[in-house]
Short mmCIF file of N, CA and C in Angstrom, two decimals:
data_model
loop_
_atom_site.label_atom_id
_atom_site.label_comp_id
_atom_site.label_asym_id
_atom_site.label_seq_id
_atom_site.Cartn_x
_atom_site.Cartn_y
_atom_site.Cartn_z
N UNK A 1 -19.54 11.33 4.91
CA UNK A 1 -19.41 11.85 3.56
C UNK A 1 -18.57 13.11 3.55
N UNK A 2 -18.71 13.94 4.57
CA UNK A 2 -17.94 15.16 4.62
C UNK A 2 -16.45 14.85 4.77
N UNK A 3 -16.11 13.86 5.59
CA UNK A 3 -14.71 13.50 5.77
C UNK A 3 -14.10 13.01 4.47
N UNK A 4 -14.84 12.22 3.70
CA UNK A 4 -14.33 11.71 2.42
C UNK A 4 -14.03 12.86 1.47
N UNK A 5 -14.91 13.85 1.41
CA UNK A 5 -14.66 14.97 0.51
C UNK A 5 -13.49 15.81 1.01
N UNK A 6 -13.31 15.89 2.34
CA UNK A 6 -12.18 16.64 2.86
C UNK A 6 -10.87 15.93 2.52
N UNK A 7 -10.85 14.60 2.52
CA UNK A 7 -9.64 13.87 2.15
C UNK A 7 -9.24 14.18 0.71
N UNK A 8 -10.21 14.24 -0.17
CA UNK A 8 -9.93 14.42 -1.59
C UNK A 8 -9.60 15.86 -1.95
N UNK A 9 -10.16 16.82 -1.24
CA UNK A 9 -10.08 18.22 -1.68
C UNK A 9 -9.25 19.14 -0.81
N UNK A 10 -8.72 18.66 0.29
CA UNK A 10 -8.01 19.56 1.18
C UNK A 10 -6.62 19.05 1.52
N UNK A 11 -5.79 19.96 1.99
CA UNK A 11 -4.46 19.55 2.43
C UNK A 11 -4.54 19.12 3.89
N UNK A 12 -3.61 18.27 4.28
CA UNK A 12 -3.59 17.77 5.63
C UNK A 12 -2.15 17.63 6.09
N UNK A 13 -1.97 17.55 7.37
CA UNK A 13 -0.66 17.47 7.99
C UNK A 13 -0.49 16.09 8.60
N UNK A 14 0.50 15.35 8.09
CA UNK A 14 0.83 14.03 8.64
C UNK A 14 2.16 14.15 9.37
N UNK A 15 2.20 13.59 10.57
CA UNK A 15 3.46 13.56 11.32
C UNK A 15 3.72 12.12 11.72
N UNK A 16 4.97 11.70 11.56
CA UNK A 16 5.31 10.34 11.91
C UNK A 16 6.72 10.01 11.48
N UNK A 17 6.97 8.71 11.32
CA UNK A 17 8.30 8.24 10.94
C UNK A 17 8.14 7.09 9.96
N UNK A 18 9.09 6.99 9.02
CA UNK A 18 9.08 5.90 8.06
C UNK A 18 10.47 5.28 8.01
N UNK A 19 10.53 3.96 8.11
CA UNK A 19 11.80 3.25 8.07
C UNK A 19 11.80 2.31 6.86
N UNK A 20 12.95 2.13 6.25
CA UNK A 20 13.05 1.27 5.08
C UNK A 20 14.40 0.56 5.13
N UNK A 21 14.41 -0.70 4.72
CA UNK A 21 15.65 -1.46 4.68
C UNK A 21 15.61 -2.42 3.50
N UNK A 22 16.76 -2.64 2.90
CA UNK A 22 16.91 -3.60 1.80
C UNK A 22 18.07 -4.52 2.14
N UNK A 23 17.83 -5.82 2.00
CA UNK A 23 18.86 -6.82 2.24
C UNK A 23 19.03 -7.63 0.96
N UNK A 24 20.22 -7.61 0.40
CA UNK A 24 20.51 -8.40 -0.80
C UNK A 24 21.00 -9.77 -0.38
N UNK A 25 20.35 -10.81 -0.89
CA UNK A 25 20.73 -12.19 -0.63
C UNK A 25 21.36 -12.76 -1.89
N UNK A 26 22.59 -12.42 -2.13
CA UNK A 26 23.24 -12.84 -3.36
C UNK A 26 22.94 -11.88 -4.49
N UNK A 27 23.18 -12.33 -5.71
CA UNK A 27 22.99 -11.47 -6.88
C UNK A 27 21.55 -11.42 -7.37
N UNK A 28 20.74 -12.42 -7.03
CA UNK A 28 19.42 -12.53 -7.64
C UNK A 28 18.25 -12.15 -6.74
N UNK A 29 18.42 -12.20 -5.42
CA UNK A 29 17.28 -12.04 -4.51
C UNK A 29 17.53 -10.87 -3.55
N UNK A 30 16.49 -10.07 -3.35
CA UNK A 30 16.54 -8.97 -2.39
C UNK A 30 15.27 -8.99 -1.55
N UNK A 31 15.42 -8.70 -0.27
CA UNK A 31 14.30 -8.54 0.65
C UNK A 31 14.20 -7.06 1.01
N UNK A 32 12.98 -6.54 0.98
CA UNK A 32 12.77 -5.15 1.33
C UNK A 32 11.77 -5.09 2.47
N UNK A 33 12.04 -4.27 3.46
CA UNK A 33 11.18 -4.11 4.62
C UNK A 33 10.89 -2.63 4.80
N UNK A 34 9.67 -2.33 5.18
CA UNK A 34 9.31 -0.95 5.46
C UNK A 34 8.34 -0.88 6.61
N UNK A 35 8.40 0.22 7.35
CA UNK A 35 7.46 0.44 8.45
C UNK A 35 7.15 1.93 8.51
N UNK A 36 5.87 2.24 8.64
CA UNK A 36 5.43 3.62 8.76
C UNK A 36 4.60 3.75 10.04
N UNK A 37 4.91 4.76 10.83
CA UNK A 37 4.12 5.07 12.02
C UNK A 37 3.67 6.51 11.93
N UNK A 38 2.36 6.74 12.03
CA UNK A 38 1.82 8.09 11.99
C UNK A 38 1.29 8.47 13.36
N UNK A 39 1.60 9.66 13.78
CA UNK A 39 1.12 10.14 15.07
C UNK A 39 -0.39 10.32 15.03
N UNK A 40 -1.07 10.05 16.13
CA UNK A 40 -2.54 10.12 16.11
C UNK A 40 -3.10 11.52 15.98
N UNK A 41 -2.25 12.55 16.04
CA UNK A 41 -2.79 13.91 15.93
C UNK A 41 -2.70 14.46 14.51
N UNK A 42 -2.48 13.61 13.51
CA UNK A 42 -2.48 14.06 12.12
C UNK A 42 -3.85 14.61 11.78
N UNK A 43 -3.89 15.77 11.13
CA UNK A 43 -5.18 16.44 10.93
C UNK A 43 -5.19 17.29 9.67
N UNK A 44 -6.37 17.76 9.34
CA UNK A 44 -6.56 18.66 8.21
C UNK A 44 -6.03 20.03 8.58
N UNK A 45 -5.36 20.68 7.63
CA UNK A 45 -4.82 22.01 7.91
C UNK A 45 -5.92 23.04 8.09
N UNK A 46 -7.02 22.94 7.34
CA UNK A 46 -8.09 23.93 7.43
C UNK A 46 -9.16 23.58 8.45
N UNK A 47 -9.08 22.40 9.05
CA UNK A 47 -10.02 21.96 10.07
C UNK A 47 -9.22 21.37 11.23
N UNK A 48 -8.57 22.21 12.05
CA UNK A 48 -7.64 21.72 13.05
C UNK A 48 -8.24 20.75 14.07
N UNK A 49 -9.51 20.77 14.30
CA UNK A 49 -10.10 19.86 15.28
C UNK A 49 -10.50 18.52 14.71
N UNK A 50 -10.38 18.34 13.40
CA UNK A 50 -10.82 17.10 12.75
C UNK A 50 -9.60 16.22 12.46
N UNK A 51 -9.56 15.06 13.07
CA UNK A 51 -8.45 14.14 12.86
C UNK A 51 -8.67 13.32 11.59
N UNK A 52 -7.59 12.93 10.95
CA UNK A 52 -7.67 12.12 9.74
C UNK A 52 -8.01 10.67 10.09
N UNK A 53 -8.87 10.02 9.30
CA UNK A 53 -9.15 8.60 9.51
C UNK A 53 -8.08 7.74 8.83
N UNK A 54 -6.91 7.67 9.45
CA UNK A 54 -5.77 6.97 8.86
C UNK A 54 -5.27 5.88 9.80
N UNK A 55 -4.60 4.88 9.26
CA UNK A 55 -3.99 3.87 10.14
C UNK A 55 -2.80 4.48 10.87
N UNK A 56 -2.55 4.03 12.09
CA UNK A 56 -1.41 4.58 12.81
C UNK A 56 -0.11 3.88 12.44
N UNK A 57 -0.19 2.67 11.88
CA UNK A 57 1.03 2.01 11.45
C UNK A 57 0.76 1.07 10.28
N UNK A 58 1.84 0.85 9.52
CA UNK A 58 1.76 -0.02 8.34
C UNK A 58 3.13 -0.66 8.15
N UNK A 59 3.12 -1.95 7.88
CA UNK A 59 4.36 -2.67 7.59
C UNK A 59 4.34 -3.20 6.17
N UNK A 60 5.47 -3.16 5.50
CA UNK A 60 5.60 -3.66 4.14
C UNK A 60 6.73 -4.68 4.07
N UNK A 61 6.51 -5.69 3.26
CA UNK A 61 7.53 -6.72 3.03
C UNK A 61 7.50 -7.08 1.55
N UNK A 62 8.69 -7.20 0.97
CA UNK A 62 8.75 -7.50 -0.47
C UNK A 62 9.94 -8.41 -0.74
N UNK A 63 9.73 -9.37 -1.62
CA UNK A 63 10.81 -10.22 -2.11
C UNK A 63 10.94 -9.96 -3.61
N UNK A 64 12.13 -9.60 -4.04
CA UNK A 64 12.43 -9.41 -5.46
C UNK A 64 13.41 -10.49 -5.89
N UNK A 65 13.04 -11.20 -6.92
CA UNK A 65 13.89 -12.26 -7.46
C UNK A 65 14.10 -11.98 -8.94
N UNK A 66 15.34 -11.70 -9.31
CA UNK A 66 15.65 -11.36 -10.69
C UNK A 66 16.76 -12.26 -11.20
N UNK A 67 16.47 -12.96 -12.29
CA UNK A 67 17.47 -13.82 -12.91
C UNK A 67 17.88 -13.14 -14.21
N UNK A 68 18.94 -12.36 -14.16
CA UNK A 68 19.34 -11.54 -15.30
C UNK A 68 19.59 -12.35 -16.56
N UNK A 69 20.15 -13.53 -16.42
CA UNK A 69 20.47 -14.33 -17.61
C UNK A 69 19.22 -14.77 -18.38
N UNK A 70 18.07 -14.81 -17.71
CA UNK A 70 16.83 -15.21 -18.38
C UNK A 70 15.92 -14.03 -18.68
N UNK A 71 16.18 -12.86 -18.05
CA UNK A 71 15.31 -11.70 -18.24
C UNK A 71 14.04 -11.76 -17.41
N UNK A 72 13.97 -12.69 -16.46
CA UNK A 72 12.76 -12.84 -15.63
C UNK A 72 12.96 -12.16 -14.28
N UNK A 73 11.93 -11.46 -13.84
CA UNK A 73 11.91 -10.83 -12.53
C UNK A 73 10.56 -11.12 -11.88
N UNK A 74 10.59 -11.57 -10.62
CA UNK A 74 9.37 -11.85 -9.87
C UNK A 74 9.41 -11.03 -8.59
N UNK A 75 8.30 -10.39 -8.28
CA UNK A 75 8.18 -9.58 -7.07
C UNK A 75 6.93 -10.02 -6.31
N UNK A 76 7.09 -10.33 -5.04
CA UNK A 76 5.96 -10.66 -4.16
C UNK A 76 5.98 -9.65 -3.03
N UNK A 77 4.84 -9.04 -2.78
CA UNK A 77 4.79 -8.00 -1.76
C UNK A 77 3.60 -8.20 -0.83
N UNK A 78 3.77 -7.70 0.38
CA UNK A 78 2.71 -7.76 1.38
C UNK A 78 2.68 -6.44 2.13
N UNK A 79 1.48 -6.02 2.47
CA UNK A 79 1.30 -4.80 3.26
C UNK A 79 0.33 -5.13 4.39
N UNK A 80 0.73 -4.85 5.62
CA UNK A 80 -0.12 -5.06 6.79
C UNK A 80 -0.45 -3.69 7.37
N UNK A 81 -1.74 -3.41 7.52
CA UNK A 81 -2.20 -2.09 7.96
C UNK A 81 -2.94 -2.22 9.28
N UNK A 82 -2.62 -1.33 10.21
CA UNK A 82 -3.26 -1.36 11.53
C UNK A 82 -4.70 -0.85 11.45
N UNK A 83 -5.39 -0.93 12.55
CA UNK A 83 -6.75 -0.40 12.62
C UNK A 83 -6.74 1.10 12.38
N UNK A 84 -7.89 1.62 11.98
CA UNK A 84 -8.05 3.05 11.74
C UNK A 84 -9.25 3.53 12.56
N UNK A 85 -9.12 4.69 13.12
CA UNK A 85 -10.25 5.27 13.87
C UNK A 85 -11.36 5.64 12.89
N UNK A 86 -12.60 5.45 13.31
CA UNK A 86 -13.75 5.77 12.47
C UNK A 86 -14.60 6.82 13.19
N UNK A 87 -14.19 8.08 13.14
CA UNK A 87 -14.85 9.12 13.92
C UNK A 87 -16.30 9.40 13.53
N UNK A 88 -16.68 9.13 12.29
CA UNK A 88 -18.04 9.45 11.85
C UNK A 88 -18.93 8.22 11.73
N UNK A 89 -18.53 7.12 12.34
CA UNK A 89 -19.31 5.89 12.28
C UNK A 89 -19.92 5.61 13.66
N UNK A 90 -21.25 5.67 13.77
CA UNK A 90 -21.87 5.47 15.08
C UNK A 90 -21.85 4.02 15.56
N UNK A 91 -21.48 3.07 14.70
CA UNK A 91 -21.55 1.65 15.06
C UNK A 91 -20.22 1.05 15.49
N UNK A 92 -19.10 1.71 15.21
CA UNK A 92 -17.79 1.19 15.62
C UNK A 92 -16.82 2.34 15.78
N UNK A 93 -15.82 2.15 16.63
CA UNK A 93 -14.83 3.20 16.86
C UNK A 93 -13.58 3.03 16.00
N UNK A 94 -13.39 1.83 15.45
CA UNK A 94 -12.24 1.62 14.58
C UNK A 94 -12.52 0.48 13.61
N UNK A 95 -11.73 0.45 12.55
CA UNK A 95 -11.84 -0.61 11.55
C UNK A 95 -10.90 -1.75 11.94
N UNK A 96 -11.12 -2.93 11.39
CA UNK A 96 -10.19 -4.03 11.68
C UNK A 96 -8.88 -3.86 10.91
N UNK A 97 -7.76 -4.36 11.44
CA UNK A 97 -6.52 -4.35 10.67
C UNK A 97 -6.64 -5.33 9.50
N UNK A 98 -5.80 -5.17 8.51
CA UNK A 98 -5.87 -6.06 7.35
C UNK A 98 -4.50 -6.21 6.70
N UNK A 99 -4.39 -7.22 5.85
CA UNK A 99 -3.17 -7.45 5.08
C UNK A 99 -3.54 -7.61 3.61
N UNK A 100 -2.68 -7.14 2.74
CA UNK A 100 -2.87 -7.25 1.29
C UNK A 100 -1.61 -7.85 0.69
N UNK A 101 -1.80 -8.76 -0.27
CA UNK A 101 -0.69 -9.40 -0.97
C UNK A 101 -0.77 -9.06 -2.46
N UNK A 102 0.38 -8.99 -3.10
CA UNK A 102 0.43 -8.75 -4.53
C UNK A 102 1.61 -9.47 -5.16
N UNK A 103 1.56 -9.60 -6.48
CA UNK A 103 2.63 -10.28 -7.19
C UNK A 103 2.77 -9.70 -8.59
N UNK A 104 4.01 -9.53 -9.04
CA UNK A 104 4.31 -9.05 -10.39
C UNK A 104 5.35 -9.96 -11.01
N UNK A 105 5.18 -10.26 -12.29
CA UNK A 105 6.15 -11.05 -13.06
C UNK A 105 6.50 -10.24 -14.31
N UNK A 106 7.79 -10.11 -14.58
CA UNK A 106 8.26 -9.38 -15.77
C UNK A 106 9.20 -10.26 -16.57
N UNK A 107 9.16 -10.08 -17.88
CA UNK A 107 10.11 -10.74 -18.77
C UNK A 107 10.65 -9.68 -19.72
N UNK A 108 11.97 -9.55 -19.75
CA UNK A 108 12.62 -8.57 -20.60
C UNK A 108 13.42 -9.28 -21.69
N UNK A 109 13.18 -8.87 -22.92
CA UNK A 109 13.93 -9.39 -24.07
C UNK A 109 14.37 -8.20 -24.91
N UNK A 110 15.64 -7.86 -24.82
CA UNK A 110 16.14 -6.70 -25.56
C UNK A 110 15.52 -5.42 -25.07
N UNK A 111 14.84 -4.71 -25.98
CA UNK A 111 14.22 -3.43 -25.65
C UNK A 111 12.75 -3.55 -25.25
N UNK A 112 12.26 -4.78 -25.11
CA UNK A 112 10.84 -4.99 -24.81
C UNK A 112 10.68 -5.69 -23.46
N UNK A 113 9.74 -5.21 -22.69
CA UNK A 113 9.43 -5.81 -21.39
C UNK A 113 7.94 -6.15 -21.36
N UNK A 114 7.63 -7.41 -21.05
CA UNK A 114 6.25 -7.86 -20.88
C UNK A 114 6.05 -8.09 -19.39
N UNK A 115 4.94 -7.61 -18.84
CA UNK A 115 4.73 -7.76 -17.41
C UNK A 115 3.26 -8.02 -17.12
N UNK A 116 3.03 -8.57 -15.96
CA UNK A 116 1.67 -8.83 -15.50
C UNK A 116 1.70 -9.08 -14.01
N UNK A 117 0.54 -8.95 -13.40
CA UNK A 117 0.50 -9.15 -11.97
C UNK A 117 -0.90 -9.11 -11.40
N UNK A 118 -0.94 -9.29 -10.10
CA UNK A 118 -2.19 -9.26 -9.36
C UNK A 118 -1.99 -8.40 -8.13
N UNK A 119 -2.89 -7.46 -7.91
CA UNK A 119 -2.92 -6.67 -6.69
C UNK A 119 -4.06 -7.19 -5.82
N UNK A 120 -3.85 -7.19 -4.52
CA UNK A 120 -4.88 -7.61 -3.56
C UNK A 120 -5.31 -9.06 -3.85
N UNK A 121 -4.35 -9.97 -3.78
CA UNK A 121 -4.59 -11.38 -4.10
C UNK A 121 -5.78 -11.98 -3.35
N UNK A 122 -5.98 -11.60 -2.10
CA UNK A 122 -7.07 -12.18 -1.31
C UNK A 122 -8.42 -11.54 -1.61
N UNK A 123 -8.43 -10.43 -2.33
CA UNK A 123 -9.68 -9.76 -2.66
C UNK A 123 -10.30 -9.00 -1.50
N UNK A 124 -9.51 -8.66 -0.48
CA UNK A 124 -10.03 -7.96 0.69
C UNK A 124 -10.58 -6.58 0.31
N UNK A 125 -11.76 -6.25 0.82
CA UNK A 125 -12.37 -4.94 0.62
C UNK A 125 -12.72 -4.37 1.99
N UNK A 126 -12.33 -3.13 2.22
CA UNK A 126 -12.69 -2.48 3.47
C UNK A 126 -13.99 -1.72 3.23
N UNK A 127 -15.06 -2.19 3.84
CA UNK A 127 -16.36 -1.59 3.60
C UNK A 127 -17.11 -1.43 4.92
N UNK A 128 -18.14 -0.66 4.87
CA UNK A 128 -19.03 -0.44 6.01
C UNK A 128 -18.31 0.11 7.24
N UNK A 129 -17.23 0.84 7.04
CA UNK A 129 -16.55 1.44 8.18
C UNK A 129 -16.31 2.93 7.98
N UNK A 130 -16.91 3.54 6.98
CA UNK A 130 -16.75 4.98 6.77
C UNK A 130 -15.62 5.29 5.81
N UNK A 131 -15.27 6.56 5.69
CA UNK A 131 -14.25 7.00 4.72
C UNK A 131 -12.85 6.76 5.24
N UNK A 132 -12.31 5.59 4.99
CA UNK A 132 -10.98 5.24 5.46
C UNK A 132 -10.02 5.08 4.30
N UNK A 133 -8.73 5.03 4.61
CA UNK A 133 -7.72 4.74 3.62
C UNK A 133 -7.55 3.24 3.57
N UNK A 134 -8.15 2.60 2.63
CA UNK A 134 -8.06 1.15 2.52
C UNK A 134 -8.58 0.71 1.18
N UNK A 135 -8.46 -0.58 0.89
CA UNK A 135 -8.91 -1.08 -0.41
C UNK A 135 -10.42 -1.00 -0.56
N UNK A 136 -10.88 -0.35 -1.59
CA UNK A 136 -12.31 -0.23 -1.90
C UNK A 136 -12.73 -1.20 -2.99
N UNK A 137 -11.74 -1.77 -3.67
CA UNK A 137 -12.01 -2.73 -4.74
C UNK A 137 -11.27 -4.01 -4.43
N UNK A 138 -11.76 -5.10 -4.94
CA UNK A 138 -11.14 -6.40 -4.69
C UNK A 138 -9.91 -6.64 -5.55
N UNK A 139 -9.69 -7.87 -5.90
CA UNK A 139 -8.53 -8.29 -6.67
C UNK A 139 -8.49 -7.59 -8.03
N UNK A 140 -7.29 -7.16 -8.41
CA UNK A 140 -7.09 -6.54 -9.72
C UNK A 140 -5.94 -7.24 -10.43
N UNK A 141 -6.14 -7.50 -11.70
CA UNK A 141 -5.08 -8.08 -12.52
C UNK A 141 -4.67 -7.05 -13.56
N UNK A 142 -3.39 -7.02 -13.89
CA UNK A 142 -2.92 -6.09 -14.90
C UNK A 142 -1.86 -6.77 -15.77
N UNK A 143 -1.78 -6.33 -17.01
CA UNK A 143 -0.82 -6.84 -17.96
C UNK A 143 -0.35 -5.67 -18.80
N UNK A 144 0.87 -5.75 -19.29
CA UNK A 144 1.35 -4.64 -20.11
C UNK A 144 2.58 -4.99 -20.91
N UNK A 145 2.94 -4.05 -21.73
CA UNK A 145 4.09 -4.17 -22.62
C UNK A 145 4.79 -2.82 -22.62
N UNK A 146 6.10 -2.84 -22.40
CA UNK A 146 6.89 -1.62 -22.44
C UNK A 146 7.96 -1.77 -23.50
N UNK A 147 8.22 -0.69 -24.22
CA UNK A 147 9.29 -0.68 -25.19
C UNK A 147 10.23 0.47 -24.85
N UNK A 148 11.50 0.18 -24.81
CA UNK A 148 12.50 1.18 -24.48
C UNK A 148 13.21 1.65 -25.74
N UNK A 149 13.38 2.94 -25.89
CA UNK A 149 14.00 3.51 -27.08
C UNK A 149 15.40 3.96 -26.77
#
């Protein structure tokens, strides 16, 4: 519980590297790739001996398909997260790795955009492993309307 409150209320120092790439496959389709690696010594600034319960690596993959002539755009994304250390959990030393999928569909007509999507398609919830950075809620659906002036 103390670690969770420290995550929310204190500053911390993250060290690592992040890579990103975009590949356009013609006019309508793009692939996006990302990778983040965090050094294991990332810690709270006010508690130098306490390490953050964070994943050491994360990979992202996204496909964007946009058909301008129809106003339709579809995005499918995936995030794969490595295990995380669980320093305050007496029953395990780390959490299992996991993957999350999501999808968004947009339709644009003139100055109006209608969109909807699903986050965490598989409904994965990271539970019983302590205060970690991971999904605490299952599948979420969202819908919306945007107007441009």
